[in-house]
């Protein structure tokens, strides 16, 4: 909440939190009552507090956003090269380079989602209409007109319009998953809770944007607009800064050093040429321009952008929709994945897994609301009809139930309370038809669930005049009201409460939430039921264990991440026992402590950084906690991916190196704040996306490793010519030609390379490691020298054997181009040998690129118009044989160098990645 908002809401005085005071105290503090505010007072407050909407920061204009796409060091280098070619009068080359820059900007502009949209998404979650009581009259008003002190009424299906302190409720339950991460609706009451109660446990409050799933209530509005919890999260999103991805950090540093290096070499060459060799200043200026052009990797930004853009397409096929282009590569650098539990690692669909009767424990298979699964007793599959006590408890759970299951396109969903939906699925697994059962045993009366009593009861008749009372609710409540328990033969005996409580603890230890079911035979003349019927004569049928289970594929995906050296942490708003149980099933946090939000609240930053290294499960967390955890991991140098689906996840999603939002069940706020949206809400998609991210980074490295020797070889040709005082082997036009054709053909072919076999066997890259390893630097220098020597040898041989300068330059250019074709096969595997048949398969783009390059090079060499532009001549057969021999020789020499590096790696015990 900002200072202005805080000041306005202090009009009613500084006091204890709303949830820590009684309903009457809250209304008194807000100068209102159950009759509501008067018309004049509401107008006054609307003017004072403003509309009940979230304030919107002024968004950056489309033009500004587009211009910012050019804010990149390598783009600066590319623009400089365009200016240089323009100065040289090569307007076609200038246009090509400018086109590459423009395409880069357009792709980035389209792909990048803007963080301001997250605020807009939260605004859309606010209620459109609200039922309020003003002057003692109920009326419907626009949600934006709600003011502090308004009395609001709500029913199932209503979206809460503001932050509200309850003053009256009848069986109210609210879905707060989007705000707190709670996996099932929260029962509410009107009592007070302590001032230090966490957000998820403030049972007398309902919050703006959450959804009523059950019951009715009245409440008094205590906060609107930016003063609400959603508004506070919106402010957090606005304050959270974007983080630069590892690739951009490394490339920015690399680009700066490359620029400095080019300038230094150019100045050095200029001084040598003018001072030592005696060249004229004008001549040396042109030579140095050629040197600078030869050294600038014009194709690198284009290759980067196109590689990432192709990665976006591949990610989409993996159900990962990329909203921010650099996030594609960042996934390959991730060292820690902070995953939400509900809906990500789990299905966000409550499922019955255990049914306990007086004598036996039944296990139920299947996950989610789909009615497929088996019943097992002592590891043997059984039919529920063979166990009367099991069939009876299932029947009672279906009848004492207000939910409805729906199937559409093979997907099962629940209308109503998720827990009741799980009970209907249980019934259908047992062969019951809920609609037919309800029609055959019609309901006569209902006691709705109320948080004060913590149970629900229905009076049903079987059509033959027999009446039955069915009760389900909190075990401690139901057990205390039962005098007997059902036995396996259909009889009953005195209830053993100690045994029931022990078995409930066993179920709860497995992370399951428990629900007790009981019944009572009622007089045939009964037509209604009341609380008096619950007090005596109840027969305990059993206890049902319910959990939001892990996805079947989540365990495999988590294990894949662990194998790849990625730590998976669970950060959830759910209860710590549930989080720990799910973590054990998924191999997360085993043998480590689970930390609660209350404990995080007491930690300073130093303690938090130590704790986040030691623990993998964090429960009952708030948005601030999630944000602090991500920041603590980043402060330790970790590259962090954060998954989530609720509004409460949005600040952390934006702050993380990679924010991963759920596409199906995720809120719009989460999607807008994230870098990547998982279209199938599946954690396993992340493992596939990490594999793709590593492939992309490998291909980017291959692209850099391929491009820079071209520039290095060309630069060395110019430098050596100046130092040895002989004619320039290549002109600036020819250098630009080589740079363009190799970058746009051969280098782009590397972006289609498949992942190498060991891509998920490596540990994550060190986040601050340079884009080029020492060996890669050596390889670039070594290959540059090979290309330079090959070009100079044939250039000198051509001049000494009667060739003119134009022909010698044409042969030198062709030698470098053919050398690059040979080097392309070296680069297909970073360290593995290319002396294998695999080098000729797996990437058809290689041969397409070589074919295009061959055609372009022949046009450049033999077409008269091109000969005039580029000052080329027509080599003979003998020249081409020598050029091809040089290409094969360079390939073999570089393979020998790779073999030496592999031998050194094995000798020094380094992994041969």
PDB file of N, CA and C in Angstrom, residues 6 9-16 29:
ATOM      1  N   UNK A   6      -2.350   4.665   2.292  1.00  0.00           N
ATOM      2  CA  UNK A   6      -2.316   4.403   3.729  1.00  0.00           C
ATOM      3  C   UNK A   6      -2.897   5.576   4.500  1.00  0.00           C
ATOM      4  N   UNK A   9      -6.688   5.667   4.344  1.00  0.00           N
ATOM      5  CA  UNK A   9      -7.372   4.636   5.116  1.00  0.00           C
ATOM      6  C   UNK A   9      -7.113   4.759   6.611  1.00  0.00           C
ATOM      7  N   UNK A  10      -6.264   5.717   7.025  1.00  0.00           N
ATOM      8  CA  UNK A  10      -6.105   5.967   8.460  1.00  0.00           C
ATOM      9  C   UNK A  10      -7.131   6.966   8.968  1.00  0.00           C
ATOM     10  N   UNK A  11      -8.074   7.364   8.133  1.00  0.00           N
ATOM     11  CA  UNK A  11      -9.111   8.292   8.588  1.00  0.00           C
ATOM     12  C   UNK A  11      -9.841   7.735   9.798  1.00  0.00           C
ATOM     13  N   UNK A  12     -10.008   6.401   9.824  1.00  0.00           N
ATOM     14  CA  UNK A  12     -10.752   5.771  10.912  1.00  0.00           C
ATOM     15  C   UNK A  12      -9.869   5.465  12.110  1.00  0.00           C
ATOM     16  N   UNK A  13      -8.639   5.963  12.067  1.00  0.00           N
ATOM     17  CA  UNK A  13      -7.765   5.817  13.217  1.00  0.00           C
ATOM     18  C   UNK A  13      -6.846   4.616  13.114  1.00  0.00           C
ATOM     19  N   UNK A  14      -5.691   4.727  13.793  1.00  0.00           N
ATOM     20  CA  UNK A  14      -4.783   3.576  13.858  1.00  0.00           C
ATOM     21  C   UNK A  14      -5.335   2.607  14.898  1.00  0.00           C
ATOM     22  N   UNK A  15      -5.395   1.344  14.531  1.00  0.00           N
ATOM     23  CA  UNK A  15      -5.999   0.354  15.423  1.00  0.00           C
ATOM     24  C   UNK A  15      -5.415  -1.011  15.136  1.00  0.00           C
ATOM     25  N   UNK A  16      -5.825  -1.980  15.909  1.00  0.00           N
ATOM     26  CA  UNK A  16      -5.413  -3.348  15.643  1.00  0.00           C
ATOM     27  C   UNK A  16      -5.983  -3.798  14.308  1.00  0.00           C
ATOM     28  N   UNK A  29     -15.671   1.162  14.243  1.00  0.00           N
ATOM     29  CA  UNK A  29     -14.484   1.882  13.763  1.00  0.00           C
ATOM     30  C   UNK A  29     -14.728   2.500  12.392  1.00  0.00           C
TER      31      UNK A  29
END
